[in-house]
PDB file of N, CA, C and O in Angstrom:
ATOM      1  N   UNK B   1       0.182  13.650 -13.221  1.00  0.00           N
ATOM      2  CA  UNK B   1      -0.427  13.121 -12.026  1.00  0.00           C
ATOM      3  C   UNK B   1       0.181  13.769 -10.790  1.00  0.00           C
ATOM      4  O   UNK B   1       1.390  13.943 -10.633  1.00  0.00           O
ATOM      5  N   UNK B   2      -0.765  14.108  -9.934  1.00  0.00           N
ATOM      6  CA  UNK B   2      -0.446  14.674  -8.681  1.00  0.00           C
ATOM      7  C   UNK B   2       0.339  13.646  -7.462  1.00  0.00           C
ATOM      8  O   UNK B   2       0.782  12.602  -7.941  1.00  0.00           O
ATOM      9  N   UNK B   3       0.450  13.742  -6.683  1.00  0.00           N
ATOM     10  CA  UNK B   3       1.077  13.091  -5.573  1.00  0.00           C
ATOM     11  C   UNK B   3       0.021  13.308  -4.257  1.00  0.00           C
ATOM     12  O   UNK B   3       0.395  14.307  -3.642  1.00  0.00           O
ATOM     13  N   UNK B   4      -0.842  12.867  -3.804  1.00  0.00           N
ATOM     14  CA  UNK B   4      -2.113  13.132  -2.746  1.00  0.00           C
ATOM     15  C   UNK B   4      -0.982  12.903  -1.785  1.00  0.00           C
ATOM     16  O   UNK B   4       0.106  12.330  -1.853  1.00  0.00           O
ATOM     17  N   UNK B   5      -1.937  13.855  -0.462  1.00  0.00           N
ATOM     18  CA  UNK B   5      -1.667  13.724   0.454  1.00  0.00           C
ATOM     19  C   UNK B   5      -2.513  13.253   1.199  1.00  0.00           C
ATOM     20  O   UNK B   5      -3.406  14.089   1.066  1.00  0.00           O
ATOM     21  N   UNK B   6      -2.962  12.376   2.028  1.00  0.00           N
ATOM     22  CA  UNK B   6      -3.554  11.896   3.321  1.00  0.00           C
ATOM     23  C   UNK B   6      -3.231  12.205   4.454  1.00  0.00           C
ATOM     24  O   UNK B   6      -3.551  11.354   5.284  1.00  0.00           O
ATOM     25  N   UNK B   7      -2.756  13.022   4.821  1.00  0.00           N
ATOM     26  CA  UNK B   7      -2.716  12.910   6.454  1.00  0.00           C
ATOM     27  C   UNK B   7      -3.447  11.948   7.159  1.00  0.00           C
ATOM     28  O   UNK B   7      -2.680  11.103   7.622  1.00  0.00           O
ATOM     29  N   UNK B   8      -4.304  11.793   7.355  1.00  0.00           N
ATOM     30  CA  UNK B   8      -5.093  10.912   8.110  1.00  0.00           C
ATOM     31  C   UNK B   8      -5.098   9.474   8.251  1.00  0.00           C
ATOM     32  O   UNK B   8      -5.455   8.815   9.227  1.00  0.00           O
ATOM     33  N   UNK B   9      -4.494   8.943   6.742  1.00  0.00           N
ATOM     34  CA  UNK B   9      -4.143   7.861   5.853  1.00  0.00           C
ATOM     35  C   UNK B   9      -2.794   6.893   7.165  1.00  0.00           C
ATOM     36  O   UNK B   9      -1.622   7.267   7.124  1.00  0.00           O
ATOM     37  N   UNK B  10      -3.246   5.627   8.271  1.00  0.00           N
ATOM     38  CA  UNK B  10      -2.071   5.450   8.145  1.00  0.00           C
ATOM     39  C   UNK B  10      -2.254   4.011   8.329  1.00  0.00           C
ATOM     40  O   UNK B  10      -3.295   3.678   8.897  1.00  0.00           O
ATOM     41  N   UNK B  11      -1.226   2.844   7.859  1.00  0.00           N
ATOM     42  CA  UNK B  11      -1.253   1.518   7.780  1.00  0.00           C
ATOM     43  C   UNK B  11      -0.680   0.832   8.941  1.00  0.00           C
ATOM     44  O   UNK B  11       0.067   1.444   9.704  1.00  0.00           O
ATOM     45  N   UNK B  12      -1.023  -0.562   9.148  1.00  0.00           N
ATOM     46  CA  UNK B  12      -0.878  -0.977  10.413  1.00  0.00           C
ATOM     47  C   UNK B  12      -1.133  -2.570   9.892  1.00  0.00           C
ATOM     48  O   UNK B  12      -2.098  -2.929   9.216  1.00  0.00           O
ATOM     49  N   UNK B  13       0.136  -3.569  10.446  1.00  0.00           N
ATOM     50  CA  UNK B  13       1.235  -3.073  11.140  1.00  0.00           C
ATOM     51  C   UNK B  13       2.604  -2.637   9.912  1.00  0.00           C
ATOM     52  O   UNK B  13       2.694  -2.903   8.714  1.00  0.00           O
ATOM     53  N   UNK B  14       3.293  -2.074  10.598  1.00  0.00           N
ATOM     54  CA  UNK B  14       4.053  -1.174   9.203  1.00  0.00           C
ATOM     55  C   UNK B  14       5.642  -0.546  10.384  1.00  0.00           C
ATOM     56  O   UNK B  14       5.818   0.576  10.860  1.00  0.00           O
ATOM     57  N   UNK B  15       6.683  -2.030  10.535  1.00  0.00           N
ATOM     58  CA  UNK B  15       6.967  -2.802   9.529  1.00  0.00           C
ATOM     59  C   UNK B  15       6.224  -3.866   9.930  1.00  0.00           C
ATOM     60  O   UNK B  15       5.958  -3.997  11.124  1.00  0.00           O
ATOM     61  N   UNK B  16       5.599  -5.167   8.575  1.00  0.00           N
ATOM     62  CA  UNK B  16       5.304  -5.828   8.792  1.00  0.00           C
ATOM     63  C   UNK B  16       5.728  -7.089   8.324  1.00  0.00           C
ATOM     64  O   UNK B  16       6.625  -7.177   7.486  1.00  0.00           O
ATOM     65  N   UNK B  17       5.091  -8.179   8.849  1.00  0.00           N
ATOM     66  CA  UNK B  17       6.044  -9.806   8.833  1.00  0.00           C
ATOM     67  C   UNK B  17       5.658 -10.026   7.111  1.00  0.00           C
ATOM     68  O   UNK B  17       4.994  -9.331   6.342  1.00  0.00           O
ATOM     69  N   UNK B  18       6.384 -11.282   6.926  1.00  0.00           N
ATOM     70  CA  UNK B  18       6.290 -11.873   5.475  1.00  0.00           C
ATOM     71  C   UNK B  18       4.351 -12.487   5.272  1.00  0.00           C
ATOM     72  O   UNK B  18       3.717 -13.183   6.065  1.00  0.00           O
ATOM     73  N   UNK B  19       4.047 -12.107   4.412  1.00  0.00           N
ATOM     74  CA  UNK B  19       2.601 -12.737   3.937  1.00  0.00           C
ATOM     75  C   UNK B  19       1.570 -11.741   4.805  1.00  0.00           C
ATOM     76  O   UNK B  19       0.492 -11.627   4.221  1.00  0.00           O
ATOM     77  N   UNK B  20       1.666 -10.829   6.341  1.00  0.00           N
ATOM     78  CA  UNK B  20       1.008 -10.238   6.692  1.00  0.00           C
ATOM     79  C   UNK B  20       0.024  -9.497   6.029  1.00  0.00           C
ATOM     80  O   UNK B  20       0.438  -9.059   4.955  1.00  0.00           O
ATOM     81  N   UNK B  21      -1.261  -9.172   6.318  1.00  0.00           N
ATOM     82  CA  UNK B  21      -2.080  -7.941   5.999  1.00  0.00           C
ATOM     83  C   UNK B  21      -2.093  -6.476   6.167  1.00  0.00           C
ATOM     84  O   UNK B  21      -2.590  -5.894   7.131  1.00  0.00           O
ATOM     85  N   UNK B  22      -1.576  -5.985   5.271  1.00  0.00           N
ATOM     86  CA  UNK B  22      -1.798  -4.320   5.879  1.00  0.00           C
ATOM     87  C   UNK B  22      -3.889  -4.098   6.001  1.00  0.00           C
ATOM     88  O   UNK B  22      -4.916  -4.475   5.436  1.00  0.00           O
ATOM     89  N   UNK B  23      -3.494  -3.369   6.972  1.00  0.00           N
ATOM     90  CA  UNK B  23      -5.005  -2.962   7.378  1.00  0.00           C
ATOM     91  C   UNK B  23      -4.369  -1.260   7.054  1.00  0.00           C
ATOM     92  O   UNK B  23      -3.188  -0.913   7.085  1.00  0.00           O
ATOM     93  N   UNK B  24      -5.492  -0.467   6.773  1.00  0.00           N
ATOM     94  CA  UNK B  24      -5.449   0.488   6.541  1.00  0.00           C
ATOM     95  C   UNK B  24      -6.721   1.408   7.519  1.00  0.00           C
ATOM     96  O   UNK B  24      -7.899   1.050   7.547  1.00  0.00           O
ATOM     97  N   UNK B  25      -6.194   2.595   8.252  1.00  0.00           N
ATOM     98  CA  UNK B  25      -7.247   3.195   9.620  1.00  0.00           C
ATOM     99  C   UNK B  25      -8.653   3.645   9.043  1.00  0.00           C
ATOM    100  O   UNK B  25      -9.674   3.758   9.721  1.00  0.00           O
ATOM    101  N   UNK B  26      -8.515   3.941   7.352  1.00  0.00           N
ATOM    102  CA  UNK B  26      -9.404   4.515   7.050  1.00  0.00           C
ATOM    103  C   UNK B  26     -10.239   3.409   6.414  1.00  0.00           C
ATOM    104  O   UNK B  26      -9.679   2.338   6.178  1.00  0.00           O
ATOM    105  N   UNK B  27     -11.702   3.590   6.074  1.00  0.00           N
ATOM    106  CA  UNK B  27     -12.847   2.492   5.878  1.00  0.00           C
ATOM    107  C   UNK B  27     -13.133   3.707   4.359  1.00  0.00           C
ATOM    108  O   UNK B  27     -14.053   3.223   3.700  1.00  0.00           O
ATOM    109  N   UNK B  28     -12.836   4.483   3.975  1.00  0.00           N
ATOM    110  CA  UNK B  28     -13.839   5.120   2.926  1.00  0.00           C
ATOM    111  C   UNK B  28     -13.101   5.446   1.638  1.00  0.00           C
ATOM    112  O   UNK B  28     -13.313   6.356   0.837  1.00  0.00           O
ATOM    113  N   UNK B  29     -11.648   3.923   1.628  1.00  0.00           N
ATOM    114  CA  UNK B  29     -11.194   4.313   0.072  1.00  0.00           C
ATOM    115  C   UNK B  29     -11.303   2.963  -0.461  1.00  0.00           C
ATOM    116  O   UNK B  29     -10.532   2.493  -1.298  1.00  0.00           O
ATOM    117  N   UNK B  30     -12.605   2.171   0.223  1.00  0.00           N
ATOM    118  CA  UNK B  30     -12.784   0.640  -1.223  1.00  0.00           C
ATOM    119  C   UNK B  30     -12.951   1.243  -2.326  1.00  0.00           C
ATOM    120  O   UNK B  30     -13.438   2.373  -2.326  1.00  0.00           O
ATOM    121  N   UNK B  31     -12.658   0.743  -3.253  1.00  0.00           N
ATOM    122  CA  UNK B  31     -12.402   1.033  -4.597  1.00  0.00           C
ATOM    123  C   UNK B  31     -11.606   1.767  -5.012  1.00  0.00           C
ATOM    124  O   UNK B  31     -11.861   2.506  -5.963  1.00  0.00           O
ATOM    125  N   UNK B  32     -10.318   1.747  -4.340  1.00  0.00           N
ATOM    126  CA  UNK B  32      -9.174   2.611  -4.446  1.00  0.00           C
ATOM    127  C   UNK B  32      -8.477   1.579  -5.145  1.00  0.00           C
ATOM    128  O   UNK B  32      -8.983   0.493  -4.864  1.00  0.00           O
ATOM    129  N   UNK B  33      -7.305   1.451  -6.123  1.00  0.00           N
ATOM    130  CA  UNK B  33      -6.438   1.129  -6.714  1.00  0.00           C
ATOM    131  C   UNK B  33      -5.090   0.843  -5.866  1.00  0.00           C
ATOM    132  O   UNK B  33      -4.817   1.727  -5.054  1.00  0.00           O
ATOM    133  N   UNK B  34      -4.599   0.231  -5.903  1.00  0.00           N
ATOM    134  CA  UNK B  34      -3.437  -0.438  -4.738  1.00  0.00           C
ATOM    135  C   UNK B  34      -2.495  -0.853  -5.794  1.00  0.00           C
ATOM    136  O   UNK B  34      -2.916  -1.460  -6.778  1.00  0.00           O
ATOM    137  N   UNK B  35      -0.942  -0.493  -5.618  1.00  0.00           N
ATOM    138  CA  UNK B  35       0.253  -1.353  -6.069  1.00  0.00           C
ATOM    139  C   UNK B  35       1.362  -0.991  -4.977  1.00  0.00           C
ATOM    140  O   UNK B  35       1.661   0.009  -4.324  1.00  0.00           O
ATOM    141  N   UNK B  36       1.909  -2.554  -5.131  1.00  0.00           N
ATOM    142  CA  UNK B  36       3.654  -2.676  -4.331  1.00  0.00           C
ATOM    143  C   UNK B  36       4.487  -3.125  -5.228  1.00  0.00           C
ATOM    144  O   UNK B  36       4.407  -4.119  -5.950  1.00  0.00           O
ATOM    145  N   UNK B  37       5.346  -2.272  -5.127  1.00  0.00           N
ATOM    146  CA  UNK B  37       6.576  -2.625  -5.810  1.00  0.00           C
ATOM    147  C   UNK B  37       8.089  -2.556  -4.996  1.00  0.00           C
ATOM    148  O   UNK B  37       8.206  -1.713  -4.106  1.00  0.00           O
ATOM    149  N   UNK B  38       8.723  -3.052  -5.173  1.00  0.00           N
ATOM    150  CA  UNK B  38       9.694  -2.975  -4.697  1.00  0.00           C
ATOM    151  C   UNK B  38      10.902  -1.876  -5.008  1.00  0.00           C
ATOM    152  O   UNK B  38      10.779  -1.389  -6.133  1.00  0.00           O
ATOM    153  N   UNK B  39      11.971  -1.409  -4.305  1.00  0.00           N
ATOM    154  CA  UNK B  39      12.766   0.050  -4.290  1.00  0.00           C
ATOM    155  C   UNK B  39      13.167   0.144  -5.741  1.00  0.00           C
ATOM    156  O   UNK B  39      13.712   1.186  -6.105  1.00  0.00           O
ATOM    157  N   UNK B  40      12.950  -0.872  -6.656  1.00  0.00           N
ATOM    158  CA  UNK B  40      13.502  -0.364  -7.895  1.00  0.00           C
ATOM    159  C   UNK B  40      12.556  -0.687  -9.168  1.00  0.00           C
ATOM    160  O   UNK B  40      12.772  -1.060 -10.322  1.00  0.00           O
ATOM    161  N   UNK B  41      11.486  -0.388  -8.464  1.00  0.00           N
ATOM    162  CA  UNK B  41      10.327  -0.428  -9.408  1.00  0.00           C
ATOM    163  C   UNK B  41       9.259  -1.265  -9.844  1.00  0.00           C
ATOM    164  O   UNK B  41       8.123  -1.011 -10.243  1.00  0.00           O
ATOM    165  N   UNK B  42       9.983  -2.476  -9.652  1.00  0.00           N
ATOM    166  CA  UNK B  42       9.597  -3.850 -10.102  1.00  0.00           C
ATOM    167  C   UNK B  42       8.100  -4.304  -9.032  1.00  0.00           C
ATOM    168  O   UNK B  42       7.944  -4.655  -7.862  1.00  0.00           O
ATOM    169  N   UNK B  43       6.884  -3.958 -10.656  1.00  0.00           N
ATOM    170  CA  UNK B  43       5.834  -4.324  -9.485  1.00  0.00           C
ATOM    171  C   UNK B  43       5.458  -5.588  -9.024  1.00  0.00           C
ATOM    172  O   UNK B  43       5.320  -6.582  -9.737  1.00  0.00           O
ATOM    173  N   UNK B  44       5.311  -5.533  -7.927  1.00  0.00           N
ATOM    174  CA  UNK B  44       5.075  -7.346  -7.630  1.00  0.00           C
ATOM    175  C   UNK B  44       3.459  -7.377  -7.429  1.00  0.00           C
ATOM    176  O   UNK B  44       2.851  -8.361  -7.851  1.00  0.00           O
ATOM    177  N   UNK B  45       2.731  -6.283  -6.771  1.00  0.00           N
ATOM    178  CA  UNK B  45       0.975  -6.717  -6.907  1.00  0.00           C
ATOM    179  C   UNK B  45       0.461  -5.328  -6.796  1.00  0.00           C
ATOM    180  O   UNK B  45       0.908  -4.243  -6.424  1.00  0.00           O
ATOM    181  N   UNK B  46      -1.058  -5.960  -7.434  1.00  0.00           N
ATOM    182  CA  UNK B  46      -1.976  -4.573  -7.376  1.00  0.00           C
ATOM    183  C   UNK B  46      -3.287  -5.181  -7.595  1.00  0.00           C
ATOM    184  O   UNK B  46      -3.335  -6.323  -8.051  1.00  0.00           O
ATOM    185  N   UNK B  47      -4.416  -4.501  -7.301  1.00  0.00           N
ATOM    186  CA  UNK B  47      -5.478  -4.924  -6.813  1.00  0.00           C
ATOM    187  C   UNK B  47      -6.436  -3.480  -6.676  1.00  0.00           C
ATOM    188  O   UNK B  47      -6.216  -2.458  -7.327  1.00  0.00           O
ATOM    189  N   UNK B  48      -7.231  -3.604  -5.955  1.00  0.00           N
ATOM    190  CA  UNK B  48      -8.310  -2.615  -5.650  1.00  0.00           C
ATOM    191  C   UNK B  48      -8.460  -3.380  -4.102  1.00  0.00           C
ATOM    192  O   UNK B  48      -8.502  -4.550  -3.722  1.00  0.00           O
ATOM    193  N   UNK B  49      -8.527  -1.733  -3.291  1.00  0.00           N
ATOM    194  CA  UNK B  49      -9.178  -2.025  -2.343  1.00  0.00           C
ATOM    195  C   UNK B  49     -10.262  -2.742  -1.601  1.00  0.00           C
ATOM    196  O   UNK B  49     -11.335  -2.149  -1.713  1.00  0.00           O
ATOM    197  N   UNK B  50     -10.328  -3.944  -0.804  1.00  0.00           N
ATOM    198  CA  UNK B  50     -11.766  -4.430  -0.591  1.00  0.00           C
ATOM    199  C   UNK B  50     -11.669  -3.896   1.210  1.00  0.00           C
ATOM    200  O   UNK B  50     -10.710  -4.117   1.950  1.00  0.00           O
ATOM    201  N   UNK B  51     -12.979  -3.147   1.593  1.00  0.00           N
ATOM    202  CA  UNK B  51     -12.978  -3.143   2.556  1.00  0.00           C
ATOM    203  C   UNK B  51     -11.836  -1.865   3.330  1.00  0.00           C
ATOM    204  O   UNK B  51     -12.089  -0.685   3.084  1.00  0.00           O
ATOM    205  N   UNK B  52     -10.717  -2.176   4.167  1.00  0.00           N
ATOM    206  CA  UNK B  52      -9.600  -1.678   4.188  1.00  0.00           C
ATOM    207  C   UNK B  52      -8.190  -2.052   4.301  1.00  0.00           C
ATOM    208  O   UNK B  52      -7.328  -1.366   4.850  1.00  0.00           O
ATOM    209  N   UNK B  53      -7.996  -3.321   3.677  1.00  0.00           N
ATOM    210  CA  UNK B  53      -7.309  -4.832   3.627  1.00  0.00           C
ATOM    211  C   UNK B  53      -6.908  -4.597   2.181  1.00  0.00           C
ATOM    212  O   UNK B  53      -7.531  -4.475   1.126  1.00  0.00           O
ATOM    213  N   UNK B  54      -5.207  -4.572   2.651  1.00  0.00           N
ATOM    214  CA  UNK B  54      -4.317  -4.936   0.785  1.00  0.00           C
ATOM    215  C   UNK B  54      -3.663  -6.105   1.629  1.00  0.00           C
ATOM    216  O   UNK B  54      -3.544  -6.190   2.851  1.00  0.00           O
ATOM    217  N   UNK B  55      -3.187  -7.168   0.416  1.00  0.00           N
ATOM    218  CA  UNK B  55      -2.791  -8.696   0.545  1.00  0.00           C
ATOM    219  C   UNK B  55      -0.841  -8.251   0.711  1.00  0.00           C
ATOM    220  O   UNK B  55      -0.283  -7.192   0.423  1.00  0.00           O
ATOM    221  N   UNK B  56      -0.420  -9.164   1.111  1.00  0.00           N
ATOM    222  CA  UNK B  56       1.032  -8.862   0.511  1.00  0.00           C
ATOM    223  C   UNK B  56       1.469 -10.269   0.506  1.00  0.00           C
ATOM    224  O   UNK B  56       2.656 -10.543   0.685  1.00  0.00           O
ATOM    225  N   UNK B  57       0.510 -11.242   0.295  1.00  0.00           N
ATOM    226  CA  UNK B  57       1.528 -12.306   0.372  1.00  0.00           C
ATOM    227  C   UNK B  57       2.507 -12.757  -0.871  1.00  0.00           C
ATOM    228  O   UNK B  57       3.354 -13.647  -0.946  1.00  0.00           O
ATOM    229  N   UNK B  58       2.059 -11.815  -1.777  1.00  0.00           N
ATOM    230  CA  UNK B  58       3.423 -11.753  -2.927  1.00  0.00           C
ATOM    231  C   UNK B  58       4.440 -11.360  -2.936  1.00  0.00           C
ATOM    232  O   UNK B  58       5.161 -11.305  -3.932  1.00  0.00           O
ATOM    233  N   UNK B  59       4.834 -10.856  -1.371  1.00  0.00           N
ATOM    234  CA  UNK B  59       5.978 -10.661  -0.857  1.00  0.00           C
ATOM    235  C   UNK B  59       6.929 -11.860  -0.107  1.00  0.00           C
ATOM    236  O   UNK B  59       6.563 -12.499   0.879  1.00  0.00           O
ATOM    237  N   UNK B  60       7.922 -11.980  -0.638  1.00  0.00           N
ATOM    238  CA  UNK B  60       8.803 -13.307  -0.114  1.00  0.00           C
ATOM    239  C   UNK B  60       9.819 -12.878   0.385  1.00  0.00           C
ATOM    240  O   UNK B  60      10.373 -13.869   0.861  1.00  0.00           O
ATOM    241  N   UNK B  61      10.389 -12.054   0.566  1.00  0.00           N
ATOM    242  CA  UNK B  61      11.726 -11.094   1.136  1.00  0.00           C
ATOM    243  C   UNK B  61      11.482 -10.244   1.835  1.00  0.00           C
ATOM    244  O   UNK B  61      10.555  -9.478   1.572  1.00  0.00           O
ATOM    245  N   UNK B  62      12.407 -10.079   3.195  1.00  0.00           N
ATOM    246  CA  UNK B  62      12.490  -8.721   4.124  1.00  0.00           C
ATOM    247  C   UNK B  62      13.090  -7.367   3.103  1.00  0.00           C
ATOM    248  O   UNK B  62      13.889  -7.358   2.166  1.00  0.00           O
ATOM    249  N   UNK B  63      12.623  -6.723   3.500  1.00  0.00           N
ATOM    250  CA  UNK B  63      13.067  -5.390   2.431  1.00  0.00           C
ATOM    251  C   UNK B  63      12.292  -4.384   2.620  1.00  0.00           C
ATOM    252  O   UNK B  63      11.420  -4.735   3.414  1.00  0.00           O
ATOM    253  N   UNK B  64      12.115  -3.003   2.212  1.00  0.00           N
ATOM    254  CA  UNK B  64      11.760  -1.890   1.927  1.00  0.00           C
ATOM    255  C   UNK B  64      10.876  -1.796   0.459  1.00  0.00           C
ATOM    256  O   UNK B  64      11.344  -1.874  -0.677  1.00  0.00           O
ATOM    257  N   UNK B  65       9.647  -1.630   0.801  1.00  0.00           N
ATOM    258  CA  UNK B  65       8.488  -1.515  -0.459  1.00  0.00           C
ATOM    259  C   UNK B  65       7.641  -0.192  -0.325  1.00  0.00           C
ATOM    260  O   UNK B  65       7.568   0.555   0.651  1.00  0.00           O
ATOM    261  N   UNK B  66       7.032  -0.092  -1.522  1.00  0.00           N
ATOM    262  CA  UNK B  66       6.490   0.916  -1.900  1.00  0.00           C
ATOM    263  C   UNK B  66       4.919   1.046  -2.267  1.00  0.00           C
ATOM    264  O   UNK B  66       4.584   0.905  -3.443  1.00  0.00           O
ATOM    265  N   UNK B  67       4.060   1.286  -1.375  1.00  0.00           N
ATOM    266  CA  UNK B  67       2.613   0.887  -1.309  1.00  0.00           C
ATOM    267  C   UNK B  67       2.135   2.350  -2.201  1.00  0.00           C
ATOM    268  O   UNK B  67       2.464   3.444  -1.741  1.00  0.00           O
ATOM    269  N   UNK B  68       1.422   2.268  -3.364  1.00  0.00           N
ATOM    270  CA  UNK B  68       1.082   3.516  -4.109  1.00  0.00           C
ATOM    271  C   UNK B  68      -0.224   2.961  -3.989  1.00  0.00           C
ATOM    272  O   UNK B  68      -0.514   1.845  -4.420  1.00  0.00           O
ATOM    273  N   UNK B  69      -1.108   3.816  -3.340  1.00  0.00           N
ATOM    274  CA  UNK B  69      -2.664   4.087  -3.625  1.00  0.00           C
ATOM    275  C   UNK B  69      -3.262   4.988  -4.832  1.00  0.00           C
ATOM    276  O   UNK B  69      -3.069   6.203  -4.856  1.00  0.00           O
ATOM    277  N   UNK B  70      -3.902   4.402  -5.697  1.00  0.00           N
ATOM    278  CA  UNK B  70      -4.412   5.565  -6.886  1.00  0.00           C
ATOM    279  C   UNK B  70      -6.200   6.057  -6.138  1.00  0.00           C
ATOM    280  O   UNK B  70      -7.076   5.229  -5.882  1.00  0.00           O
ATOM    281  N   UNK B  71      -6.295   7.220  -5.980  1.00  0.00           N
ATOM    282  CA  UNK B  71      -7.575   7.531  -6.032  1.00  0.00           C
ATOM    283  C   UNK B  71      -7.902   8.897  -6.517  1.00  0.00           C
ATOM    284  O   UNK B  71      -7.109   9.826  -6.371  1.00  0.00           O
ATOM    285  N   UNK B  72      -9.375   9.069  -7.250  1.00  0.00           N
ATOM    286  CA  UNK B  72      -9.691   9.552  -8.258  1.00  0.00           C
ATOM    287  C   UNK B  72      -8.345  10.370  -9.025  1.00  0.00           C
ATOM    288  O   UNK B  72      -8.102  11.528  -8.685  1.00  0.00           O
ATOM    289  N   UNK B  73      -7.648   9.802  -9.893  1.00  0.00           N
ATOM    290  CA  UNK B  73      -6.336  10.077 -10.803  1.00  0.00           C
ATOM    291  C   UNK B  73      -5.251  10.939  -9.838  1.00  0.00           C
ATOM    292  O   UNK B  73      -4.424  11.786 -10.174  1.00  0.00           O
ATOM    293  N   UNK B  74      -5.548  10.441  -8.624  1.00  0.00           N
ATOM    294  CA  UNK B  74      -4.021  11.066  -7.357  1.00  0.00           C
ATOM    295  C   UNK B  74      -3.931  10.138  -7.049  1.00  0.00           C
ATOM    296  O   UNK B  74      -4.724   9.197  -7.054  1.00  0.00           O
ATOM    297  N   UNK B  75      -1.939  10.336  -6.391  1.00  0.00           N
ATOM    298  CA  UNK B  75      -1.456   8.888  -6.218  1.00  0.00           C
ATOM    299  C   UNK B  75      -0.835   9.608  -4.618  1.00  0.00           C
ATOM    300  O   UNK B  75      -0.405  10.738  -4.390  1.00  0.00           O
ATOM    301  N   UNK B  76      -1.012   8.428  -3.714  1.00  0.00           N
ATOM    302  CA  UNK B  76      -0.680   8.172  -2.140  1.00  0.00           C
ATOM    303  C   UNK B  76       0.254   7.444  -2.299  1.00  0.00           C
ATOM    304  O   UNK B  76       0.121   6.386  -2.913  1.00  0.00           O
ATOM    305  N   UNK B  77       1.920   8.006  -1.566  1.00  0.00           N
ATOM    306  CA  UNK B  77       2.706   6.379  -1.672  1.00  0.00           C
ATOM    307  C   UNK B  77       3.401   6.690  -0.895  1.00  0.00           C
ATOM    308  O   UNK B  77       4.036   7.744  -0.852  1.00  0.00           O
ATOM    309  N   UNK B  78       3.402   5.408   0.217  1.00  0.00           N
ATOM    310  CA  UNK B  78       3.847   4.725   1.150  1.00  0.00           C
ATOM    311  C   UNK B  78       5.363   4.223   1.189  1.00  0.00           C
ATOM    312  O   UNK B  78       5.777   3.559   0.239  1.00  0.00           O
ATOM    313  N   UNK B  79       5.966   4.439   1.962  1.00  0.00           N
ATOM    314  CA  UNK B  79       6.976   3.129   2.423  1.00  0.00           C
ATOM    315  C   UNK B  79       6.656   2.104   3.485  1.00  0.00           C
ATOM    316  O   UNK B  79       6.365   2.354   4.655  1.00  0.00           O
ATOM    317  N   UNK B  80       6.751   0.900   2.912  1.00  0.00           N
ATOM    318  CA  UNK B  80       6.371  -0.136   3.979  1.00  0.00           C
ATOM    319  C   UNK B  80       7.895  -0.961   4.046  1.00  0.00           C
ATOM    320  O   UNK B  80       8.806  -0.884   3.222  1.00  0.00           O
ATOM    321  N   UNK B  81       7.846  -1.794   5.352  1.00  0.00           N
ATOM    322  CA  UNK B  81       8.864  -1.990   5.786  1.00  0.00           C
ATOM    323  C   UNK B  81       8.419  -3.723   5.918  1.00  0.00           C
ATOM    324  O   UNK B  81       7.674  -3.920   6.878  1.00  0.00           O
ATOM    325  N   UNK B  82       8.747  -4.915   5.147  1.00  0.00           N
ATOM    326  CA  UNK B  82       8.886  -6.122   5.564  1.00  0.00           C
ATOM    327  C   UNK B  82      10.085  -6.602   6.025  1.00  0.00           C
ATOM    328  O   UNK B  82      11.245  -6.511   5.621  1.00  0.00           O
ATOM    329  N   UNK B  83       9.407  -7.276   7.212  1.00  0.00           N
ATOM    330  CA  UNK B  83      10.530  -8.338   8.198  1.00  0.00           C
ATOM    331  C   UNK B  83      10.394 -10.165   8.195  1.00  0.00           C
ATOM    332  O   UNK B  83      11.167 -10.843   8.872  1.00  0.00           O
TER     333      UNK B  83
END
Protein backbone atom coordinates (compact mmCIF):
# COMPACT_ATOMS: atom_id res chain seq x y z
CA UNK A 1 0.00 0.00 0.00
CA UNK A 2 1.01 3.40 -1.01
CA UNK A 3 0.97 6.43 1.29
CA UNK A 4 -1.34 9.30 -0.85
CA UNK A 5 -0.66 12.51 -0.85
CA UNK A 6 -3.33 15.34 -0.75
CA UNK A 7 -2.07 18.49 -0.78
CA UNK A 8 -5.19 20.11 -0.94
CA UNK A 9 -6.59 17.73 1.84
CA UNK A 10 -6.81 19.90 5.09
CA UNK A 11 -8.94 19.39 8.47
CA UNK A 12 -10.44 21.92 10.62
CA UNK A 13 -10.39 22.54 13.62
CA UNK A 14 -7.01 20.64 14.14
CA UNK A 15 -6.05 20.86 17.35
CA UNK A 16 -9.34 20.04 18.34
CA UNK A 17 -11.57 19.93 21.72
CA UNK A 18 -12.77 16.50 23.25
CA UNK A 19 -16.01 14.98 21.26
CA UNK A 20 -15.46 17.85 18.46
CA UNK A 21 -16.08 17.28 14.64
CA UNK A 22 -13.36 17.29 12.22
CA UNK A 23 -14.75 18.88 9.07
CA UNK A 24 -12.66 18.17 6.26
CA UNK A 25 -12.12 21.37 3.17
CA UNK A 26 -12.72 18.88 0.63
CA UNK A 27 -16.58 17.68 -0.34
CA UNK A 28 -15.43 14.84 -3.03
CA UNK A 29 -14.04 11.92 -0.71
CA UNK A 30 -17.72 10.52 0.78
CA UNK A 31 -17.12 7.16 0.64
CA UNK A 32 -13.70 7.32 1.75
CA UNK A 33 -12.73 4.96 4.64
CA UNK A 34 -11.69 6.84 7.92
CA UNK A 35 -9.65 5.42 11.09
CA UNK A 36 -8.14 7.07 14.46
CA UNK A 37 -5.98 5.55 16.40
CA UNK A 38 -4.00 6.61 18.86
CA UNK A 39 0.31 7.08 18.83
CA UNK A 40 0.60 3.45 19.51
CA UNK A 41 -1.70 1.98 17.30
CA UNK A 42 -4.59 1.17 19.23
CA UNK A 43 -7.64 1.83 16.98
CA UNK A 44 -10.31 3.58 18.69
CA UNK A 45 -12.84 4.38 15.42
CA UNK A 46 -13.47 4.03 11.81
CA UNK A 47 -16.24 4.63 9.65
CA UNK A 48 -16.69 5.92 6.07
CA UNK A 49 -16.95 9.26 5.16
CA UNK A 50 -20.51 10.96 5.15
CA UNK A 51 -20.54 14.16 3.50
CA UNK A 52 -17.11 15.80 4.85
CA UNK A 53 -17.65 15.09 8.69
CA UNK A 54 -15.52 12.21 10.74
CA UNK A 55 -17.03 11.81 14.49
CA UNK A 56 -14.39 11.72 17.26
CA UNK A 57 -16.43 11.45 20.08
CA UNK A 58 -14.63 8.15 20.88
CA UNK A 59 -12.06 10.22 21.94
CA UNK A 60 -11.88 10.83 25.83
CA UNK A 61 -8.26 12.11 26.31
CA UNK A 62 -6.10 15.17 25.24
CA UNK A 63 -3.35 13.59 23.19
CA UNK A 64 -1.86 13.23 19.75
CA UNK A 65 -3.91 10.91 17.12
CA UNK A 66 -3.64 9.58 13.94
CA UNK A 67 -6.46 10.23 11.29
CA UNK A 68 -5.70 7.55 8.23
CA UNK A 69 -8.01 8.10 5.24
CA UNK A 70 -8.19 4.92 2.85
CA UNK A 71 -9.11 5.89 -0.73
CA UNK A 72 -9.20 3.77 -3.73
CA UNK A 73 -6.38 1.20 -1.87
CA UNK A 74 -4.08 4.64 -0.85
CA UNK A 75 -3.76 5.67 2.54
CA UNK A 76 -3.76 9.70 3.73
CA UNK A 77 -2.58 10.06 7.39
CA UNK A 78 -2.95 12.81 9.47
CA UNK A 79 -1.82 13.98 12.84
CA UNK A 80 -4.55 15.42 14.82
CA UNK A 81 -4.07 17.13 17.95
CA UNK A 82 -6.92 16.76 20.92
CA UNK A 83 -7.31 19.29 23.75
Amino acid sequence: EETLELPNLNLYPNPIQIGAEITLDRTDLAGAQWRISDMLGQLLGRGQIDLNKIPTHFISKPGIYLLELEINNQKWIKKLQVF
